[in-house]
CSV table of C-alpha atoms in Angstrom, one decimal:
chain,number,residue,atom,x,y,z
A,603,UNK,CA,69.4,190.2,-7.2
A,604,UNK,CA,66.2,189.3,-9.2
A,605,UNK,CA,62.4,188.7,-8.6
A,606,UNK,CA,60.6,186.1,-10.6
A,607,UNK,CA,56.9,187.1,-10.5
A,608,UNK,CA,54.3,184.2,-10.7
A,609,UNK,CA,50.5,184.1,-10.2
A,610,UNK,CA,49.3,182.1,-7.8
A,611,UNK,CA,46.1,179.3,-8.8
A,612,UNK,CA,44.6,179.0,-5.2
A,613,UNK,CA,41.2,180.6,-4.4
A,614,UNK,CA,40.1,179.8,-0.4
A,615,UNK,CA,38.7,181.7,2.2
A,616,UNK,CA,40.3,183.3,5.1
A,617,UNK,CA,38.6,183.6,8.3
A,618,UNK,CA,35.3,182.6,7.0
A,619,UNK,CA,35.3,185.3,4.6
A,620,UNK,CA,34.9,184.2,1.1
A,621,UNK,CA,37.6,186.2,-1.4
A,622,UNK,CA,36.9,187.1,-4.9
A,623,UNK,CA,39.3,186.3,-7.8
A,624,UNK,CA,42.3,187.8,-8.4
A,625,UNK,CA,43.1,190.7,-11.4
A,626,UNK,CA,45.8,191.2,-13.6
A,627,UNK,CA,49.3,192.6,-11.6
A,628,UNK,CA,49.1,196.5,-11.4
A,629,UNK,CA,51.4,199.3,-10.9
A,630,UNK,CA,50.7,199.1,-7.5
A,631,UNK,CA,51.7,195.6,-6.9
A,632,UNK,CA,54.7,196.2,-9.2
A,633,UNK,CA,56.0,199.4,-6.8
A,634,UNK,CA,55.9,197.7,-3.8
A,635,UNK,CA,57.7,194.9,-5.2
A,636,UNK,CA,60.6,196.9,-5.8
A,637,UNK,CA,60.5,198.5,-2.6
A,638,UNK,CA,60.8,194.9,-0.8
A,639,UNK,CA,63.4,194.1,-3.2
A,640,UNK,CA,65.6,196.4,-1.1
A,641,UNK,CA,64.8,194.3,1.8
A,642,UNK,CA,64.6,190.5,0.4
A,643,UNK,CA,66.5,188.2,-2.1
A,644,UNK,CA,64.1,185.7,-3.6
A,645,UNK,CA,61.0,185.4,-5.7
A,646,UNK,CA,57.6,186.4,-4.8
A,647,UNK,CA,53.9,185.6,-5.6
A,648,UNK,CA,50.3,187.2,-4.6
A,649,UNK,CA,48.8,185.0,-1.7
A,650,UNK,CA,45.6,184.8,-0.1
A,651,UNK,CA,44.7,187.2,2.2
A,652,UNK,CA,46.5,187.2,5.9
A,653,UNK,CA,44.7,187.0,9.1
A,654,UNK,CA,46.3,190.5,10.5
A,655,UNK,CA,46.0,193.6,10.8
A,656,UNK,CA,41.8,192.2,11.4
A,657,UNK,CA,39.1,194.0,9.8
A,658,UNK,CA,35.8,194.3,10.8
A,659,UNK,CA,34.6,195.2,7.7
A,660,UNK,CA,33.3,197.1,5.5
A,661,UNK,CA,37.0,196.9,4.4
A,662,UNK,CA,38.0,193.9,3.1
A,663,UNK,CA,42.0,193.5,2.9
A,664,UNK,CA,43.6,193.0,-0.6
A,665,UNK,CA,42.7,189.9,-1.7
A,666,UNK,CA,45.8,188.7,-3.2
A,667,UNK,CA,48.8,190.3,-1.2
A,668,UNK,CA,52.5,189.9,-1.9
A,669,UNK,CA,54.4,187.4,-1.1
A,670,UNK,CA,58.4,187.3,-1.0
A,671,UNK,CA,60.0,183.9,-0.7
A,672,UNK,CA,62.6,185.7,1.6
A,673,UNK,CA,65.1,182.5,1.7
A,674,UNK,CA,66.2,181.1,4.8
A,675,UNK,CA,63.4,183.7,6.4
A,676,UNK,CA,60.8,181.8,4.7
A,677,UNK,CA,57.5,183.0,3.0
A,678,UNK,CA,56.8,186.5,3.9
A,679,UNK,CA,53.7,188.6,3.1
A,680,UNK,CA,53.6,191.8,2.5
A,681,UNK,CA,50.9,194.1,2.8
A,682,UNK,CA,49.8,198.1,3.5
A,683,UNK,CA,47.9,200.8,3.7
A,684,UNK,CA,47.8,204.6,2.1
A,685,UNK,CA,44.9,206.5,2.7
A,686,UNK,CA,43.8,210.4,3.6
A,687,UNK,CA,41.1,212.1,5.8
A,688,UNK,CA,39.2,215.1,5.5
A,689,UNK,CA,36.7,216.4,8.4
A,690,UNK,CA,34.3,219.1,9.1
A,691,UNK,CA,33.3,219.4,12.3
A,692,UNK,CA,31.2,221.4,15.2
A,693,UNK,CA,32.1,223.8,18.3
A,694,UNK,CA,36.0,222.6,18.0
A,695,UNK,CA,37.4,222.3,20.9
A,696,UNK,CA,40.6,224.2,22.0
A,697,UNK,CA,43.1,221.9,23.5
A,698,UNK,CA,46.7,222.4,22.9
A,699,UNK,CA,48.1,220.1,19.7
A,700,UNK,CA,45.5,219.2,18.2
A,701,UNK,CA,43.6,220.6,15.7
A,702,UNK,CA,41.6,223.9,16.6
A,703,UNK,CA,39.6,224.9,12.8
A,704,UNK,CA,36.6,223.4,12.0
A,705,UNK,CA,38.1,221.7,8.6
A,706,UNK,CA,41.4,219.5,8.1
A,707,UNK,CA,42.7,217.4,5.8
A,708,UNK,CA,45.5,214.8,7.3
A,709,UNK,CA,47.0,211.7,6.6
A,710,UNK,CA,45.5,209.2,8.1
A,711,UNK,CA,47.1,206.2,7.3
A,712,UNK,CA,50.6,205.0,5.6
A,713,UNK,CA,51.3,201.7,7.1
A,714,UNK,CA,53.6,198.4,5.8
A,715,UNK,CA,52.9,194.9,7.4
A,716,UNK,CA,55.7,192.1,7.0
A,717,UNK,CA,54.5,189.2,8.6
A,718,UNK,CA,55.2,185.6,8.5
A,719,UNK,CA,52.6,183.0,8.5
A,720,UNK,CA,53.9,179.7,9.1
A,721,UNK,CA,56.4,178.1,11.1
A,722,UNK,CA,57.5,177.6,14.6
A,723,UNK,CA,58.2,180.9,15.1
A,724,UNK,CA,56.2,183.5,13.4
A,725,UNK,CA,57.0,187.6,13.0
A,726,UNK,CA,54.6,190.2,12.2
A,727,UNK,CA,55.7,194.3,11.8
A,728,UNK,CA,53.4,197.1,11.3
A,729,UNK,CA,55.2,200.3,10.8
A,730,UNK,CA,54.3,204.1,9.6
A,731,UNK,CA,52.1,206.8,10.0
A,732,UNK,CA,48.4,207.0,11.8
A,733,UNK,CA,45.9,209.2,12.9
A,734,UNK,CA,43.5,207.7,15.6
A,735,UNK,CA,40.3,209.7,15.2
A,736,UNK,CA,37.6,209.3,18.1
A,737,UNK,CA,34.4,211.0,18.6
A,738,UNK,CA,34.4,213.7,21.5
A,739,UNK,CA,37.5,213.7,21.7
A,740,UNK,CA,39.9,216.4,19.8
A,741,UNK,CA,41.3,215.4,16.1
A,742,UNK,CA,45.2,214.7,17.0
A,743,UNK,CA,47.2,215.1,13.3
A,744,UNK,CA,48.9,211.7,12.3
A,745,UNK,CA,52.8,213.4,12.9
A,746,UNK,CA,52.0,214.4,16.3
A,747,UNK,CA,50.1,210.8,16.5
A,748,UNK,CA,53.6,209.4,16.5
A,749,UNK,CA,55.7,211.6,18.8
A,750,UNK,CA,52.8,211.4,22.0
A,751,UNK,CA,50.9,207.5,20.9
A,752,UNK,CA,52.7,204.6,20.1
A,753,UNK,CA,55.5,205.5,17.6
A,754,UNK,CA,56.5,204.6,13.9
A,755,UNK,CA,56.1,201.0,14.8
A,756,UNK,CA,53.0,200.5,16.8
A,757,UNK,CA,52.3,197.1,16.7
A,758,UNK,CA,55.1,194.1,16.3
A,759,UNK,CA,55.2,190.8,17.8
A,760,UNK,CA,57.1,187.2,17.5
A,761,UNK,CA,54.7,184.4,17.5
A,762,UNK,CA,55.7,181.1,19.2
A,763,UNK,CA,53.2,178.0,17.4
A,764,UNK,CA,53.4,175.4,20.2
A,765,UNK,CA,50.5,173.5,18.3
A,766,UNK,CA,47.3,174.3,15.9
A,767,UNK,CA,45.2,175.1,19.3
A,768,UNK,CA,48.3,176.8,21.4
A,769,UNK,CA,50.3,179.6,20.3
A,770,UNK,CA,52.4,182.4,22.7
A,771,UNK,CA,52.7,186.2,21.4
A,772,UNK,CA,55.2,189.2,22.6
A,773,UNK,CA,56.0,192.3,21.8
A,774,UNK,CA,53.8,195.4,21.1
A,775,UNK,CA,50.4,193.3,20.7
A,776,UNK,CA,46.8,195.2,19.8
A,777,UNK,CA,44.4,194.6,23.0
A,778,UNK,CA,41.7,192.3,23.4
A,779,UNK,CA,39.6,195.0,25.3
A,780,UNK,CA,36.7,196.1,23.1
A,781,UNK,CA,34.9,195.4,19.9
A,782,UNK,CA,36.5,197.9,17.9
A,783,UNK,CA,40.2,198.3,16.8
A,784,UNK,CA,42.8,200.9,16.5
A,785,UNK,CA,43.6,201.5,13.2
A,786,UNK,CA,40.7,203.2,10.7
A,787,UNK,CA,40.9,201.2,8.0
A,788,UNK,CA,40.0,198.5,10.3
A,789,UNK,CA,36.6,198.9,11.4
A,790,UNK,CA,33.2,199.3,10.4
A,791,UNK,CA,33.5,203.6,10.7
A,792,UNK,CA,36.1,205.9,10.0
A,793,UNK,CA,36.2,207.3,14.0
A,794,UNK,CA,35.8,204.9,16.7
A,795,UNK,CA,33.0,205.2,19.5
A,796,UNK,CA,33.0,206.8,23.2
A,797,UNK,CA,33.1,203.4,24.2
A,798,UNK,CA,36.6,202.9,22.7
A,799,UNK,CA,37.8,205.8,24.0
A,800,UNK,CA,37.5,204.2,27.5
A,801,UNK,CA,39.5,201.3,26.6
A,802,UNK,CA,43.1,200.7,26.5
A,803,UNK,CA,44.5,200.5,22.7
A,804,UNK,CA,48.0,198.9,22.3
A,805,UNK,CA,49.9,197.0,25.5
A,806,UNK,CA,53.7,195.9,25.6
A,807,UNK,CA,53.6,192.2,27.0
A,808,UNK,CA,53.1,188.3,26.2
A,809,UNK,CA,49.8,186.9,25.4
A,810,UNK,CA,48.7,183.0,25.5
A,811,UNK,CA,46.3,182.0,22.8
A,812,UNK,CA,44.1,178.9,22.5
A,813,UNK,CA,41.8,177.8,20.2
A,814,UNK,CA,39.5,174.5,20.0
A,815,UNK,CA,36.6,173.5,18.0
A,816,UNK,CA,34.1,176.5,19.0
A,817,UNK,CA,36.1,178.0,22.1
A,818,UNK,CA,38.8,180.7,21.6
A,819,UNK,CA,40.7,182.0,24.8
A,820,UNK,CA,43.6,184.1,25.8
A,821,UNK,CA,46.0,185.3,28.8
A,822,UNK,CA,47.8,188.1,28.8
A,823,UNK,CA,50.2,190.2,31.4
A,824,UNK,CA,51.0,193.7,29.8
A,825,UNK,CA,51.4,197.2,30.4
A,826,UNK,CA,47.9,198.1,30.2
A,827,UNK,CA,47.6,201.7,28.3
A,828,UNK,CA,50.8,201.9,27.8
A,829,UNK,CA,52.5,202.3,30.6
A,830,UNK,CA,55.6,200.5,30.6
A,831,UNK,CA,55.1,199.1,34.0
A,832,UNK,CA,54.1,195.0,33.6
A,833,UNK,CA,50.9,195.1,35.6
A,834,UNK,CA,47.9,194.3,33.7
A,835,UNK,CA,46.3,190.6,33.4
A,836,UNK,CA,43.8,190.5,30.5
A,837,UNK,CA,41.7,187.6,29.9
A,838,UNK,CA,39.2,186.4,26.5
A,839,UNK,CA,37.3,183.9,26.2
A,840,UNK,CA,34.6,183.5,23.3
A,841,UNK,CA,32.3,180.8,22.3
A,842,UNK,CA,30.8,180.5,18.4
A,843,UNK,CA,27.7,179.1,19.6
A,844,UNK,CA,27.3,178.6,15.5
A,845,UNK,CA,27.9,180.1,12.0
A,846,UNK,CA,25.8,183.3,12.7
A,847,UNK,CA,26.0,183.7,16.6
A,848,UNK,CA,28.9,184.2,18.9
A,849,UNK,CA,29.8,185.6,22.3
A,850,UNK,CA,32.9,187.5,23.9
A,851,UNK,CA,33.7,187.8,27.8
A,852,UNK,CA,36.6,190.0,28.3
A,853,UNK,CA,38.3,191.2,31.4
A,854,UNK,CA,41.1,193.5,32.3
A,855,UNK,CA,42.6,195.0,35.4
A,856,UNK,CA,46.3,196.3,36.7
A,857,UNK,CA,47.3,194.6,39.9
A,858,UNK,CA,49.6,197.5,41.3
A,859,UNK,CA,49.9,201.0,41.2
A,860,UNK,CA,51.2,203.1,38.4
A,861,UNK,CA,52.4,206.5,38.2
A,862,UNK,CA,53.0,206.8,34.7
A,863,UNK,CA,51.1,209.4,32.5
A,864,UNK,CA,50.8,210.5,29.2
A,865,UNK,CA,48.8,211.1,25.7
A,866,UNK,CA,48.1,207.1,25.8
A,867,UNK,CA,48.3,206.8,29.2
A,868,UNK,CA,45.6,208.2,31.4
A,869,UNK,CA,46.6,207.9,35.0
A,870,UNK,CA,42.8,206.9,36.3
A,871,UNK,CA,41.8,204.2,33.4
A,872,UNK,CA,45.7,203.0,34.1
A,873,UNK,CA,44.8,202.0,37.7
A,874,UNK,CA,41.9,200.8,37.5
A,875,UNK,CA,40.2,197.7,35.7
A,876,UNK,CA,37.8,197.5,32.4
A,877,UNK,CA,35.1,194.3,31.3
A,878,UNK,CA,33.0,193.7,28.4
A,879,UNK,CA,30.6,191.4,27.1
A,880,UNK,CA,30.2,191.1,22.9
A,881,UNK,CA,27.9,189.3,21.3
A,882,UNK,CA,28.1,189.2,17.3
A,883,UNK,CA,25.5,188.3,15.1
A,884,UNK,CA,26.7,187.2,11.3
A,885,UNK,CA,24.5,186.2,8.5
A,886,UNK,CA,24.6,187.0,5.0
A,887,UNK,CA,24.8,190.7,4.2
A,888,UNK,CA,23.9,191.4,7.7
A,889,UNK,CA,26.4,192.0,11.1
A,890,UNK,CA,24.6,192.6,14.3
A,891,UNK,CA,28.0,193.2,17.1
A,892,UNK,CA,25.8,194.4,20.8
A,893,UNK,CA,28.4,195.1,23.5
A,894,UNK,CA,28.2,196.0,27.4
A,895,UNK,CA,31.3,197.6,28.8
A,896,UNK,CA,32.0,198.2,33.1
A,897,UNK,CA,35.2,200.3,34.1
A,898,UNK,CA,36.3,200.9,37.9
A,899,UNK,CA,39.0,203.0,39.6
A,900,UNK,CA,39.5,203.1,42.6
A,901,UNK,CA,40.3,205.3,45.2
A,902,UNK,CA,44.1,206.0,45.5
A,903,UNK,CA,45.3,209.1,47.3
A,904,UNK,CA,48.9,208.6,46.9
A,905,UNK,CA,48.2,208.7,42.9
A,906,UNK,CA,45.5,211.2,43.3
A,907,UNK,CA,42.5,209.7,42.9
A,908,UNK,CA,40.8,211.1,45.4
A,909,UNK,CA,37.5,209.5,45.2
A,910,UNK,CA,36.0,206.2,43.3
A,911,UNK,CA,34.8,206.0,39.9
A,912,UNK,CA,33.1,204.1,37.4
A,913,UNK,CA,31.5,204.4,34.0
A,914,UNK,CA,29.0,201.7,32.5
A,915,UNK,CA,27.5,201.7,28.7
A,916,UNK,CA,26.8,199.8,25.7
A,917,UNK,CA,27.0,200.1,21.9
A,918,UNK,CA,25.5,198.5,18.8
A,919,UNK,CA,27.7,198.3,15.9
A,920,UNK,CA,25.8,197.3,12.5
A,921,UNK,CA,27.0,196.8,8.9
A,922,UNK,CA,24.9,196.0,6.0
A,923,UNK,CA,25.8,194.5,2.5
A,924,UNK,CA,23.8,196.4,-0.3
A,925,UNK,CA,26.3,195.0,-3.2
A,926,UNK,CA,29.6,193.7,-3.9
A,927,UNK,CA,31.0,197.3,-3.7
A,928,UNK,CA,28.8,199.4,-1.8
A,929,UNK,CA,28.1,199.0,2.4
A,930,UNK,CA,26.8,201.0,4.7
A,931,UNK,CA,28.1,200.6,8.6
A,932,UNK,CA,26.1,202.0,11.7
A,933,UNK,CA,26.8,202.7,15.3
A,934,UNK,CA,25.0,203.9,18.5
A,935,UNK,CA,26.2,204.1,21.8
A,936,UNK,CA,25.4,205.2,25.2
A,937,UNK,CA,27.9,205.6,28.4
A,938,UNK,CA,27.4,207.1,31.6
A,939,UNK,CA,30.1,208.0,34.4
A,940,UNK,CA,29.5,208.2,38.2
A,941,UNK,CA,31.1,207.9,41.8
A,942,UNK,CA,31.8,209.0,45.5
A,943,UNK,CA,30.9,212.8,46.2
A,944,UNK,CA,33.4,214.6,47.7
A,945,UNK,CA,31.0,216.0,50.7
A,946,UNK,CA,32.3,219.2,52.5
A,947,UNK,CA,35.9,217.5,52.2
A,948,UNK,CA,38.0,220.8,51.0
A,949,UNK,CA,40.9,218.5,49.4
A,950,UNK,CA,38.5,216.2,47.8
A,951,UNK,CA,38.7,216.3,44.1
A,952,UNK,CA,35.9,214.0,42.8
A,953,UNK,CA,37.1,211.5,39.9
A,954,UNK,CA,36.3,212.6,36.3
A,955,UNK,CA,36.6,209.6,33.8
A,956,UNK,CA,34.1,211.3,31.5
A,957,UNK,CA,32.7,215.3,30.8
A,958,UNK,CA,32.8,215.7,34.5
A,959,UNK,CA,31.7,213.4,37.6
A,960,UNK,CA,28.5,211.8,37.0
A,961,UNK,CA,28.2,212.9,33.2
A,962,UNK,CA,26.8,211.1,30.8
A,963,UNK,CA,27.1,210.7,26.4
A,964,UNK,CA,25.2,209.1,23.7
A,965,UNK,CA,26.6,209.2,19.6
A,966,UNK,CA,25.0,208.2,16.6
A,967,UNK,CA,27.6,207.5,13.3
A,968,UNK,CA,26.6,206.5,10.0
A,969,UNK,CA,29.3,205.4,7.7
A,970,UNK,CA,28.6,204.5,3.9
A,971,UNK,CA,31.6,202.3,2.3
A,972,UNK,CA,32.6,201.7,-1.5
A,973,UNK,CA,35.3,199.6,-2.3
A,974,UNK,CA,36.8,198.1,-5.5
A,975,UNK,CA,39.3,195.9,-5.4
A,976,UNK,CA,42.1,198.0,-3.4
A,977,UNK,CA,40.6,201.1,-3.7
A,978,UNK,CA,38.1,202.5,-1.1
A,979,UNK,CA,36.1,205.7,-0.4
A,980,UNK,CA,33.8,206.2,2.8
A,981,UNK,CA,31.7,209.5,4.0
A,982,UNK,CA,30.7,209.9,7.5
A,983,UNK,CA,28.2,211.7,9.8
A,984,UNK,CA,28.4,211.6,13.2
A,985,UNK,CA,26.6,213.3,16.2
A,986,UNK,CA,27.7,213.3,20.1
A,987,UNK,CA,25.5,215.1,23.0
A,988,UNK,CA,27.0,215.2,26.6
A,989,UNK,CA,24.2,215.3,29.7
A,990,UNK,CA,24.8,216.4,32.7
A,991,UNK,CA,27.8,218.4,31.8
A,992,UNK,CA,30.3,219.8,34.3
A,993,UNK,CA,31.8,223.0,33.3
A,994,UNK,CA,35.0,223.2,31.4
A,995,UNK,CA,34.7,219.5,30.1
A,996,UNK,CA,32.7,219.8,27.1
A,997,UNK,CA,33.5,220.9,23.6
A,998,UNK,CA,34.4,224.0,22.0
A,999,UNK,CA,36.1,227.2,22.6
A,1000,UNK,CA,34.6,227.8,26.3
A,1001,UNK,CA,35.1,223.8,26.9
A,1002,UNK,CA,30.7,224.5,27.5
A,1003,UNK,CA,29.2,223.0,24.7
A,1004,UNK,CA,27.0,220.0,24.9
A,1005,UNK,CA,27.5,218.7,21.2
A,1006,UNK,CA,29.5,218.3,18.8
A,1007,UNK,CA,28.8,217.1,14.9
A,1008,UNK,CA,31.0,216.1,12.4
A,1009,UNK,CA,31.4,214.7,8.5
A,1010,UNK,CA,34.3,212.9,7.3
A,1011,UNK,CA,35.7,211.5,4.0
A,1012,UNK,CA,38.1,209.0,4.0
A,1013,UNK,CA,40.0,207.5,0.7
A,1014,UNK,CA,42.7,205.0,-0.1
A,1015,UNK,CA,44.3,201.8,-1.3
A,1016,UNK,CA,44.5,198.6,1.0
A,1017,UNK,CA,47.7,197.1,-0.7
């Protein structure tokens, strides 16, 4: 079995994102080689940059990933992730398995991605390690991560191209809910928002996908958070009004009851039905992304659910260019939960999808960025305040305290 390592000529851009040049073949590049070797017979080159995992940026992906000319598989890229985490952090809270100092160090990512590109019939694999940190919500460690989330492969999917506009997805697919995604290394800051917390992360199920001129669109029935029952539609449909200005409308909802509950899957959120509206704003150094989010559950008293609920916010997420190596990424968000009082009903239990019925958060995160070439290094400060809080829902020891601030580091290699 032998490689035959060749550059590759072509310079293009990839999702409207212009790539830089390539640099001479590293160590790096030369490791995971071998490692694929193990896994494909054939030669292999440095492409231009794949369309998934996304990123929102700061991060950009490795401009020249590898790619294995795996045979009768085709042309298959190769790409990864390796970095660690490092927080400080404000009136810890005390939950059981997860972290309870007010300083850790973790992994948080050690991903591989072997996809396909082109074809008929496309594959794409993300496996390894991940740590999902949130703000107000406790810091789960990325080993733990695996055993109660979404496993050591939390994302894979075949692809079926129908035609350039039409394409059908299955398997374990990311969710369209939201402006943020799951992994870090894939947004604009290292933790994602209050907002995201609401919102379900990573659905078993099929998804339709159309694309036209300026319209995108997709359809898809899934397990909603996880679940494992098949009862969620989700719908997208976005409009690039043009280069700089854009708009999402997204809508989710199960259409039967679930009983199913766990770490990913929160028994209210589950059963009930989630919408946004994004708008993006893109020019130059400069990305504007407003959204408006509206969850429901309703009442169910064979699940529970005694009583309604409903929480309602909005987030701006902002990300400004200073050089070719240096960023700095922004976000502020508001939500606020309410619903149906329980009166003088004695086996009422009033519907908390927040810090307690009819509480209310706001966060502010700042996030500075340097990256060079694969390498990347990113602080971050981040503040959360709870109103209204019920007791035993908020953070810290006593579950009493209204706020909660934290600074992270996060550094790494996007392979």
């Amino acid at each position: 079995m032998s490689f035959c390592i060749r550059p590759t000529h072509a310079n293009g851009a990839r999702n409207g994102k212009q790539r830089g040049g390539r640099k001479a073949v590293g160590a790096h590049r030369l490791a995971l080689l071998c490692a694929c070797g193990t896994l494909f017979t054939g030669t292999a080159a440095w492409a231009d940059p794949v369309g998934a995992p996304s990123f929102s940026g700061p991060l950009a992906p490795n401009a020249k990933p590898l790619t294995v000319d795996a045979g009768p598989f085709g042309e298959v890229t190769v790409t990864g992730q390796v970095s660690g985490i490092a927080m400080a952090q404000s009136h810890v809270t005390n939950a059981a398995g997860t972290v309870t100092s007010d300083t850790m160090a973790d992994l948080s990512n050690a991903q591989i991605e072997i996809q396909t590109t082109s074809g008929p019939l496309q594959l794409y694999v993300q496996a390894g390690t991940y740590a999902l940190p949130s703000l107000g919500t406790p810091y789960l460690r990325s080993g733990k991560a695996l055993d109660q989330l979404y496993g050591p492969v939390p994302v894979a999917y075949a692809k079926a191209v129908i035609s350039p506009d039409l394409s059908i997805s299955a398997g374990l697919l990311p969710t369209m809910v939201g402006a943020e995604s799951t992994f870090t290394f894939q947004n604009m800051n290292i933790e994602r928002g209050l907002l995201w917390n609401q919102e379900p992360a990573i659905s078993r199920g099929a998804q339709i996908n159309y694309t036209h001129g300026k319209l995108s669109a997709a359809v898809s029935l899934n397990d909603g958070y996880y679940s494992g029952k098949f009862n969620w539609v989700s719908g997208m449909l976005s409009y690039a009004i043009d280069s700089s200005n854009s708009i999402t409308l997204i809508g989710a909802g199960s259409l039967s009851r679930s009983r199913h509950a766990s770490f990913a899957t929160p028994v209210a959120q589950n059963n009930g039905s989630i919408f946004n509206i994004i708008y993006t704003y893109n020019s130059g150094p400069l990305t504007l992304t407003p959204y408006l989010q509206y969850n429901r559950v309703d009442r169910d008293d064979a699940l529970g659910i005694s009583r309604s609920a409903e929480t309602y916010g909005g987030a701006l997420l902002a990300k400004y260019t200073i050089s070719n190596s240096f960023s700095l990424a922004a976000r502020g968000e508001y939500l606020k939960s309410s619903g149906q009082g329980c009166g003088i009903d004695p086996d009422c239990t009033q519907t908390n999808l927040l810090y307690g019925p009819h509480s209310d958060a706001w966060s502010l995160t700042f996030t500075p960025t340097y990256q060079k070439g694969i390498f990347f290094a990113r602080a971050e400060a981040s503040y959360t305040r709870i109103g209204n809080l019920a007791p035993g829902s908020g953070f810290g020891q006593d579950f009493n305290e209204r706020d909660q601030a934290r600074v992270l580091l996060e550094t790494g290699f996007l392979f």
